[in-house]
mmCIF file of C-alpha atoms in Angstrom:
data_model
loop_
_atom_site.group_PDB
_atom_site.id
_atom_site.type_symbol
_atom_site.label_atom_id
_atom_site.label_comp_id
_atom_site.label_asym_id
_atom_site.label_seq_id
_atom_site.Cartn_x
_atom_site.Cartn_y
_atom_site.Cartn_z
ATOM 1 C CA MET A 1 22.734 -24.941 22.497
ATOM 2 C CA GLN A 2 21.226 -26.353 25.925
ATOM 3 C CA VAL A 3 21.231 -24.334 29.256
ATOM 4 C CA PHE A 4 19.899 -25.188 32.911
ATOM 5 C CA PHE A 5 17.850 -22.427 34.315
ATOM 6 C CA LYS A 6 18.205 -22.424 38.179
ATOM 7 C CA ILE A 7 15.364 -20.486 39.669
ATOM 8 C CA LEU A 8 15.163 -19.388 43.144
ATOM 9 C CA ARG A 9 11.441 -20.191 43.989
ATOM 10 C CA GLN A 10 9.336 -19.162 47.050
ATOM 11 C CA SER A 11 5.933 -18.209 48.115
ATOM 12 C CA GLN A 12 5.066 -15.409 50.686
ATOM 13 C CA ASN A 13 6.546 -16.467 54.082
ATOM 14 C CA SER A 14 7.998 -19.771 53.237
ATOM 15 C CA GLU A 15 11.248 -21.155 52.709
ATOM 16 C CA PRO A 16 12.952 -20.645 48.942
ATOM 17 C CA TRP A 17 13.746 -23.405 46.987
ATOM 18 C CA ILE A 18 15.462 -23.929 43.714
ATOM 19 C CA GLN A 19 13.959 -25.499 40.688
ATOM 20 C CA THR A 20 15.954 -26.296 37.523
ATOM 21 C CA TYR A 21 14.563 -26.120 33.839
ATOM 22 C CA THR A 22 16.470 -27.296 30.950
ATOM 23 C CA LEU A 23 15.773 -25.213 27.751
ATOM 24 C CA ASP A 24 17.277 -25.201 24.058
ATOM 25 C CA VAL A 25 18.192 -21.740 23.359
ATOM 26 C CA ASP A 26 20.282 -19.588 21.106
ATOM 27 C CA PRO A 27 22.899 -17.053 22.273
ATOM 28 C CA GLY A 28 20.513 -14.277 20.959
ATOM 29 C CA ASN A 29 17.746 -15.209 23.315
ATOM 30 C CA THR A 30 17.148 -12.828 26.383
ATOM 31 C CA ILE A 31 16.636 -14.211 29.613
ATOM 32 C CA LEU A 32 12.872 -12.701 29.580
ATOM 33 C CA ASP A 33 12.477 -14.977 26.068
ATOM 34 C CA CYS A 34 13.646 -17.841 28.292
ATOM 35 C CA LEU A 35 11.344 -17.284 31.296
ATOM 36 C CA ASN A 36 8.322 -16.840 28.887
ATOM 37 C CA ARG A 37 9.109 -20.243 27.322
ATOM 38 C CA ILE A 38 9.646 -21.863 30.551
ATOM 39 C CA LYS A 39 6.267 -20.560 31.617
ATOM 40 C CA TRP A 40 4.675 -21.320 28.622
ATOM 41 C CA GLU A 41 5.919 -24.653 27.664
ATOM 42 C CA GLN A 42 7.161 -26.260 31.033
ATOM 43 C CA ASP A 43 5.949 -24.413 34.446
ATOM 44 C CA GLY A 44 2.550 -22.235 33.857
ATOM 45 C CA SER A 45 3.118 -21.643 37.842
ATOM 46 C CA LEU A 46 6.419 -19.717 37.373
ATOM 47 C CA ALA A 47 5.551 -16.044 38.532
ATOM 48 C CA PHE A 48 7.647 -13.097 37.126
ATOM 49 C CA ARG A 49 7.002 -9.354 36.170
ATOM 50 C CA LYS A 50 7.359 -8.346 32.659
ATOM 51 C CA ASN A 51 5.780 -5.497 30.236
ATOM 52 C CA CYS A 52 7.285 -4.196 27.368
ATOM 53 C CA ARG A 53 10.346 -6.401 26.722
ATOM 54 C CA ASN A 54 12.412 -3.549 25.237
ATOM 55 C CA THR A 55 14.206 -2.092 28.020
ATOM 56 C CA ILE A 56 11.905 0.616 28.549
ATOM 57 C CA CYS A 57 9.396 -0.032 31.605
ATOM 58 C CA GLY A 58 11.903 -1.431 34.207
ATOM 59 C CA SER A 59 9.199 -4.245 34.991
ATOM 60 C CA CYS A 60 11.335 -7.362 34.624
ATOM 61 C CA ALA A 61 14.280 -6.325 37.085
ATOM 62 C CA MET A 62 15.474 -9.626 38.849
ATOM 63 C CA ARG A 63 18.895 -11.123 40.318
ATOM 64 C CA ILE A 64 20.507 -12.805 37.228
ATOM 65 C CA ASN A 65 23.671 -14.742 38.097
ATOM 66 C CA GLY A 66 24.162 -12.816 41.297
ATOM 67 C CA ARG A 67 23.500 -9.056 40.425
ATOM 68 C CA SER A 68 20.319 -7.228 39.439
ATOM 69 C CA ALA A 69 19.279 -6.413 35.901
ATOM 70 C CA LEU A 70 16.791 -6.361 33.407
ATOM 71 C CA ALA A 71 15.534 -9.883 32.182
ATOM 72 C CA CYS A 72 14.912 -8.161 28.504
ATOM 73 C CA LYS A 73 18.055 -6.514 28.305
ATOM 74 C CA GLU A 74 20.717 -9.628 29.348
ATOM 75 C CA ASN A 75 20.944 -12.328 26.941
ATOM 76 C CA VAL A 76 22.270 -16.024 27.106
ATOM 77 C CA GLY A 77 25.295 -15.376 24.985
ATOM 78 C CA SER A 78 26.290 -12.326 27.238
ATOM 79 C CA GLU A 79 25.737 -14.241 30.349
ATOM 80 C CA MET A 80 27.818 -17.122 29.175
ATOM 81 C CA GLN A 81 30.690 -15.052 28.318
ATOM 82 C CA ARG A 82 30.134 -13.098 31.431
ATOM 83 C CA LEU A 83 30.668 -16.251 33.533
ATOM 84 C CA GLN A 84 33.869 -17.174 31.457
ATOM 85 C CA GLN A 85 35.678 -14.146 32.340
ATOM 86 C CA LEU A 86 34.535 -14.843 36.156
ATOM 87 C CA LEU A 87 35.909 -18.228 35.938
ATOM 88 C CA ALA A 88 38.939 -17.153 34.120
ATOM 89 C CA ALA A 89 39.765 -14.350 36.679
ATOM 90 C CA SER A 90 39.167 -17.076 39.241
ATOM 91 C CA ASN A 91 41.502 -19.576 37.760
ATOM 92 C CA SER A 92 38.757 -22.138 37.556
ATOM 93 C CA THR A 93 37.958 -24.101 34.581
ATOM 94 C CA PRO A 94 34.494 -24.889 33.622
ATOM 95 C CA GLY A 95 32.977 -28.230 34.359
ATOM 96 C CA GLU A 96 31.361 -30.940 31.997
ATOM 97 C CA THR A 97 27.880 -30.183 32.595
ATOM 98 C CA LEU A 98 25.496 -27.933 30.818
ATOM 99 C CA PRO A 99 26.397 -24.233 31.547
ATOM 100 C CA GLU A 100 23.838 -22.900 34.088
ATOM 101 C CA ILE A 101 21.949 -19.365 34.820
ATOM 102 C CA THR A 102 20.677 -18.555 37.888
ATOM 103 C CA VAL A 103 17.624 -16.339 38.485
ATOM 104 C CA ALA A 104 16.461 -15.045 41.729
ATOM 105 C CA PRO A 105 14.058 -12.166 43.004
ATOM 106 C CA MET A 106 15.584 -8.689 43.850
ATOM 107 C CA GLY A 107 17.124 -8.142 47.063
ATOM 108 C CA ASN A 108 15.951 -5.698 50.088
ATOM 109 C CA MET A 109 12.289 -6.378 49.203
ATOM 110 C CA PRO A 110 9.938 -9.173 50.601
ATOM 111 C CA VAL A 111 9.076 -11.838 47.988
ATOM 112 C CA ILE A 112 5.428 -12.188 46.985
ATOM 113 C CA LYS A 113 5.747 -15.275 44.800
ATOM 114 C CA ASP A 114 9.063 -16.720 42.843
ATOM 115 C CA LEU A 115 10.507 -13.528 41.175
ATOM 116 C CA VAL A 116 7.827 -11.102 42.133
ATOM 117 C CA VAL A 117 8.991 -8.710 44.967
ATOM 118 C CA ASP A 118 6.604 -6.529 47.178
ATOM 119 C CA MET A 119 8.024 -2.941 45.765
ATOM 120 C CA SER A 120 6.238 -0.958 48.370
ATOM 121 C CA SER A 121 9.184 0.367 50.518
ATOM 122 C CA PHE A 122 10.747 1.231 47.088
ATOM 123 C CA TRP A 123 7.837 3.704 46.235
ATOM 124 C CA ASP A 124 7.261 4.723 49.791
ATOM 125 C CA ASN A 125 10.888 5.966 49.850
ATOM 126 C CA LEU A 126 10.569 7.808 46.488
ATOM 127 C CA GLU A 127 7.651 9.601 47.682
ATOM 128 C CA ALA A 128 9.696 10.619 50.786
ATOM 129 C CA VAL A 129 11.737 12.819 48.702
ATOM 130 C CA ASP A 130 9.166 14.620 47.115
ATOM 131 C CA PRO A 131 10.120 13.761 43.419
ATOM 132 C CA TYR A 132 8.110 16.563 41.791
ATOM 133 C CA VAL A 133 9.222 19.852 40.700
ATOM 134 C CA SER A 134 7.689 22.434 42.822
ATOM 135 C CA THR A 135 6.535 26.006 41.516
ATOM 136 C CA GLY A 136 4.402 26.705 44.404
ATOM 137 C CA ALA A 137 6.405 29.924 45.566
ATOM 138 C CA ARG A 138 5.944 31.396 42.001
ATOM 139 C CA GLN A 139 3.130 33.255 40.418
ATOM 140 C CA VAL A 140 1.554 31.129 37.959
ATOM 141 C CA PRO A 141 2.934 32.367 34.612
ATOM 142 C CA GLU A 142 0.762 33.343 31.653
ATOM 143 C CA ARG A 143 3.347 30.783 29.570
ATOM 144 C CA GLU A 144 5.399 27.584 30.351
ATOM 145 C CA PHE A 145 8.527 27.747 32.595
ATOM 146 C CA LEU A 146 10.933 27.823 30.072
ATOM 147 C CA GLN A 147 14.809 26.308 30.293
ATOM 148 C CA THR A 148 17.694 26.873 28.416
ATOM 149 C CA PRO A 149 19.333 24.049 26.709
ATOM 150 C CA GLN A 150 21.793 24.234 29.228
ATOM 151 C CA GLU A 151 19.631 23.841 32.040
ATOM 152 C CA ARG A 152 17.741 21.037 30.398
ATOM 153 C CA ALA A 153 20.880 19.152 29.761
ATOM 154 C CA LYS A 154 21.641 19.062 33.659
ATOM 155 C CA LEU A 155 18.506 16.624 33.861
ATOM 156 C CA ASP A 156 19.283 14.259 31.045
ATOM 157 C CA GLN A 157 21.192 11.688 32.646
ATOM 158 C CA THR A 158 18.866 11.312 36.149
ATOM 159 C CA GLY A 159 15.488 11.647 33.754
ATOM 160 C CA ASN A 160 16.636 8.353 32.246
ATOM 161 C CA CYS A 161 15.636 6.458 35.390
ATOM 162 C CA ILE A 162 12.879 3.908 34.580
ATOM 163 C CA LEU A 163 12.757 2.951 38.225
ATOM 164 C CA CYS A 164 13.423 -0.603 37.509
ATOM 165 C CA GLY A 165 14.871 -1.202 41.392
ATOM 166 C CA ALA A 166 18.062 -2.903 40.505
ATOM 167 C CA CYS A 167 20.085 -0.098 42.313
ATOM 168 C CA TYR A 168 17.519 -0.412 45.480
ATOM 169 C CA SER A 169 18.141 -4.253 45.114
ATOM 170 C CA GLU A 170 21.915 -4.051 45.559
ATOM 171 C CA CYS A 171 22.258 -1.275 47.847
ATOM 172 C CA ASN A 172 24.493 -2.098 50.850
ATOM 173 C CA ALA A 173 23.537 0.924 52.915
ATOM 174 C CA ARG A 174 19.705 -0.044 52.513
ATOM 175 C CA GLU A 175 20.444 -3.673 53.737
ATOM 176 C CA VAL A 176 21.745 -2.337 57.019
ATOM 177 C CA ASN A 177 19.936 0.694 57.409
ATOM 178 C CA PRO A 178 16.113 0.511 56.939
ATOM 179 C CA ASP A 179 15.698 4.423 57.184
ATOM 180 C CA PHE A 180 18.056 5.016 54.138
ATOM 181 C CA VAL A 181 15.666 6.236 51.231
ATOM 182 C CA GLY A 182 17.817 4.456 48.814
ATOM 183 C CA PRO A 183 19.703 5.243 45.628
ATOM 184 C CA HIS A 184 16.914 5.615 43.258
ATOM 185 C CA ALA A 185 15.004 8.216 45.686
ATOM 186 C CA LEU A 186 18.195 10.421 45.790
ATOM 187 C CA ALA A 187 18.942 10.169 42.174
ATOM 188 C CA LYS A 188 15.528 11.705 41.796
ATOM 189 C CA ALA A 189 16.196 13.969 44.506
ATOM 190 C CA TYR A 190 19.091 15.445 42.474
ATOM 191 C CA ARG A 191 17.228 15.718 39.504
ATOM 192 C CA MET A 192 14.901 18.101 41.689
ATOM 193 C CA VAL A 193 17.723 20.017 43.238
ATOM 194 C CA ALA A 194 19.266 20.652 39.581
ATOM 195 C CA ASP A 195 15.798 21.577 37.864
ATOM 196 C CA SER A 196 15.815 25.151 37.558
ATOM 197 C CA ARG A 197 12.083 25.580 37.614
ATOM 198 C CA ASP A 198 12.193 24.306 41.050
ATOM 199 C CA ALA A 199 11.335 26.690 43.915
ATOM 200 C CA GLN A 200 12.380 24.460 47.059
ATOM 201 C CA THR A 201 15.965 24.092 46.673
ATOM 202 C CA SER A 202 17.299 24.949 50.057
ATOM 203 C CA PRO A 203 14.188 22.887 52.022
ATOM 204 C CA ARG A 204 15.290 19.875 49.963
ATOM 205 C CA LEU A 205 18.701 20.257 50.734
ATOM 206 C CA GLU A 206 17.901 20.643 54.414
ATOM 207 C CA LYS A 207 15.568 17.522 54.288
ATOM 208 C CA TYR A 208 18.142 15.347 52.241
ATOM 209 C CA ASN A 209 20.867 16.166 55.001
ATOM 210 C CA GLN A 210 19.052 14.746 58.175
ATOM 211 C CA GLY A 211 20.666 11.735 59.477
ATOM 212 C CA THR A 212 21.648 8.754 57.739
ATOM 213 C CA ALA A 213 18.192 8.816 55.854
ATOM 214 C CA GLY A 214 19.189 10.963 53.305
ATOM 215 C CA VAL A 215 22.742 11.469 51.516
ATOM 216 C CA TRP A 216 24.975 10.698 54.252
ATOM 217 C CA GLY A 217 23.466 7.182 54.752
ATOM 218 C CA CYS A 218 25.159 6.250 51.179
ATOM 219 C CA THR A 219 28.144 3.843 51.877
ATOM 220 C CA ARG A 220 29.705 4.424 48.441
ATOM 221 C CA CYS A 221 29.828 0.826 47.546
ATOM 222 C CA TYR A 222 29.262 1.894 44.138
ATOM 223 C CA TYR A 223 26.715 -1.606 43.161
ATOM 224 C CA CYS A 224 24.030 0.911 42.119
ATOM 225 C CA ASN A 225 26.160 2.642 39.499
ATOM 226 C CA ALA A 226 27.232 -0.787 38.431
ATOM 227 C CA VAL A 227 23.961 -2.302 37.905
ATOM 228 C CA CYS A 228 22.035 0.519 36.553
ATOM 229 C CA PRO A 229 20.780 -0.355 32.978
ATOM 230 C CA MET A 230 20.358 3.316 32.203
ATOM 231 C CA GLU A 231 23.515 4.785 33.327
ATOM 232 C CA VAL A 232 21.982 7.095 35.654
ATOM 233 C CA ALA A 233 24.846 6.638 38.011
ATOM 234 C CA PRO A 234 22.923 7.055 41.256
ATOM 235 C CA MET A 235 26.065 7.085 43.527
ATOM 236 C CA ASP A 236 27.364 10.125 41.535
ATOM 237 C CA GLN A 237 24.074 11.752 41.865
ATOM 238 C CA ILE A 238 24.235 11.406 45.503
ATOM 239 C CA GLY A 239 27.743 12.876 45.431
ATOM 240 C CA LYS A 240 26.472 15.971 43.453
ATOM 241 C CA ILE A 241 23.882 16.773 46.424
ATOM 242 C CA LYS A 242 26.375 16.330 48.922
ATOM 243 C CA SER A 243 28.586 19.043 47.194
ATOM 244 C CA GLU A 244 25.416 21.187 46.932
ATOM 245 C CA ILE A 245 25.013 20.918 51.291
ATOM 246 C CA LEU A 246 28.640 21.196 51.807
ATOM 247 C CA HIS A 247 28.717 24.346 49.887
ATOM 248 C CA ARG A 248 25.808 25.780 51.469
ATOM 249 C CA GLN A 249 26.480 24.616 55.051
ATOM 250 C CA ASP A 250 29.382 25.281 57.675
ATOM 251 C CA SER A 251 30.741 22.537 59.892
ATOM 252 C CA GLN A 252 28.408 23.294 62.756
ATOM 253 C CA ALA A 253 25.285 22.079 60.732
ATOM 254 C CA SER A 254 25.419 18.328 61.398
ATOM 255 C CA ARG A 255 28.269 15.827 62.376
ATOM 256 C CA SER A 256 28.034 14.313 58.625
ATOM 257 C CA ILE A 257 28.893 17.948 57.540
ATOM 258 C CA ARG A 258 31.687 18.250 59.901
ATOM 259 C CA HIS A 259 33.243 14.822 59.182
ATOM 260 C CA ARG A 260 33.590 15.642 55.429
ATOM 261 C CA LYS A 261 35.025 19.085 56.336
ATOM 262 C CA VAL A 262 37.450 18.279 58.824
ATOM 263 C CA LEU A 263 38.754 15.189 57.119
ATOM 264 C CA ILE A 264 39.696 17.471 54.002
ATOM 265 C CA ASP A 265 41.054 19.973 56.303
ATOM 266 C CA LEU A 266 43.398 17.450 58.168
ATOM 267 C CA VAL A 267 44.513 15.951 54.892
ATOM 268 C CA LYS A 268 45.262 19.181 53.248
ATOM 269 C CA ASP A 269 47.400 19.805 56.539
ATOM 270 C CA GLY A 270 49.225 16.856 56.983
ATOM 271 C CA GLY A 271 48.768 14.664 54.008
ATOM 272 C CA TRP A 272 46.692 12.090 55.891
ATOM 273 C CA ILE A 273 44.442 12.033 58.849
ATOM 274 C CA ASP A 274 45.467 12.998 62.344
ATOM 275 C CA GLU A 275 43.158 10.684 64.087
ATOM 276 C CA ARG A 276 43.470 12.369 67.408
ATOM 277 C CA ARG A 277 42.477 15.412 65.957
ATOM 278 C CA PHE A 278 39.808 14.029 63.898
ATOM 279 C CA GLY A 279 37.803 12.689 66.870
ATOM 280 C CA LEU A 280 37.966 15.686 68.764
ATOM 281 C CA GLN A 281 36.878 18.076 66.073
ATOM 282 C CA VAL A 282 34.101 15.763 64.548
ATOM 283 C CA VAL A 283 32.726 13.756 67.364
ATOM 284 C CA ALA A 284 33.529 16.189 70.228
ATOM 285 C CA ASN A 285 32.812 19.270 67.834
ATOM 286 C CA SER A 286 36.312 20.933 69.204
ATOM 287 C CA PHE A 287 34.990 20.314 72.952
ATOM 288 C CA ARG A 288 31.545 22.005 72.098
ATOM 289 C CA ASP A 289 29.975 18.638 72.275
ATOM 290 C CA LEU A 290 30.067 17.345 75.806
ATOM 291 C CA LYS A 291 28.472 14.156 75.069
ATOM 292 C CA GLY A 292 30.265 13.489 72.057
ATOM 293 C CA LEU A 293 33.443 13.880 74.228
ATOM 294 C CA ILE A 294 32.540 11.791 76.559
ATOM 295 C CA SER A 295 31.756 9.003 74.443
ATOM 296 C CA LEU A 296 35.483 9.232 73.060
ATOM 297 C CA GLY A 297 36.549 8.253 76.582
ATOM 298 C CA PRO A 298 36.335 4.482 76.476
ATOM 299 C CA LEU A 299 38.099 4.383 73.083
ATOM 300 C CA GLY A 300 40.968 6.729 74.277
ATOM 301 C CA LEU A 301 41.515 4.682 77.328
ATOM 302 C CA ARG A 302 41.683 1.273 75.224
ATOM 303 C CA MET A 303 44.197 3.095 72.877
ATOM 304 C CA LEU A 304 46.246 4.343 75.940
ATOM 305 C CA VAL A 305 46.464 0.769 77.342
ATOM 306 C CA ARG A 306 47.302 -0.933 74.146
ATOM 307 C CA GLY A 307 50.000 1.377 73.254
ATOM 308 C CA LYS A 308 48.146 2.562 70.124
ATOM 309 C CA PHE A 309 47.645 6.144 70.948
ATOM 310 C CA PRO A 310 49.916 8.333 69.248
ATOM 311 C CA LEU A 311 51.634 10.871 70.949
ATOM 312 C CA GLY A 312 52.934 12.870 67.917
ATOM 313 C CA PHE A 313 51.953 13.349 64.315
ATOM 314 C CA GLU A 314 54.270 13.079 61.243
ATOM 315 C CA PRO A 315 53.017 14.554 58.074
ATOM 316 C CA SER A 316 53.102 12.256 54.904
ATOM 317 C CA GLN A 317 55.727 12.880 52.520
ATOM 318 C CA GLY A 318 54.906 15.144 49.425
ATOM 319 C CA VAL A 319 52.101 16.991 51.844
ATOM 320 C CA ASP A 320 52.451 19.992 49.747
ATOM 321 C CA ALA A 321 51.635 18.491 46.341
ATOM 322 C CA VAL A 322 48.535 16.848 48.223
ATOM 323 C CA ARG A 323 47.389 20.506 49.467
ATOM 324 C CA ASP A 324 47.910 21.849 45.962
ATOM 325 C CA LEU A 325 45.766 19.110 44.450
ATOM 326 C CA ILE A 326 42.901 19.525 46.890
ATOM 327 C CA GLU A 327 42.978 23.527 46.696
ATOM 328 C CA SER A 328 42.922 22.958 42.669
ATOM 329 C CA VAL A 329 39.849 20.972 43.091
ATOM 330 C CA GLN A 330 37.981 23.087 45.308
ATOM 331 C CA ASN A 331 38.846 26.310 43.236
ATOM 332 C CA LEU A 332 37.193 24.606 40.256
ATOM 333 C CA GLU A 333 34.107 23.253 42.455
ATOM 334 C CA GLN A 334 33.858 26.720 43.396
ATOM 335 C CA GLN A 335 33.827 28.332 39.994
ATOM 336 C CA SER A 336 31.356 25.670 39.055
ATOM 337 C CA GLN A 337 28.856 26.764 41.356
ATOM 338 C CA PRO A 338 26.142 28.780 40.064
ATOM 339 C CA GLN A 339 26.308 32.748 40.910
ATOM 340 C CA PRO A 340 23.239 33.969 43.261
#
């Protein structure tokens, strides 16, 4: 079958352009196979990264038809099937032209050349979470640090990360917040938190709790989970760090923690959120934060003028069932927490 490959090409500090190549391919050919043929047979100037070609090293991550993936893992047949499903979902009919596969560099990182991006921020943010097991607080043992199979099993999922950058490329939070370290770093951070050999759990959680650079910067868009080729599920690991922080900290520790705890308490109380109390308890910290209280003034006045400030609050139907459900989950989480 013949396929058009539309490749977004770019030199550093220049405007990108699309170059199209026509290739005779088999459905089982990987995207990386096709890129190799384009480079070897048609255009030796095309630049992209590769190494193992076996979904191990993570070098060949790029955007394929709009989402980040490993070029060595995705093949022509699966991409054609995926495009047909998208067309069916949008009630569109395929045109008479040859099928197309669009390839572009990863996002959230500057382009060096064509499909090669500068991953400096990716590595710097990984370094920022101290992704190494720390045993400095312990005496050097006469034998290795042993783990039970159960302790080791906690590291299996995050240990599968090959640092390809796909999750970082698609991260909406990273796109709007340059301070956010990214899902790859926080997935690795949870691997350290869960490691029974690490002696720095409390300082780590304190660090990951700071502002929107750590776990509270995640917008839960789910893209990192959707594109991860190794099923590391970075967003799930971020949620586990949040649970650890919430378990150890009270609502006075930070506004982010207060936001989470107050939201749950209000839903338990009324079935949904009483936004009047939510602002006062979270932003104004129950009148303890004068600056936060003053910041609510303009919004409160606009709501009053427009008749959008509720004078009363009606709990939702089934509030008892909602409360029982939340308390059941909280009890399960409490039982799963390790005993000191």
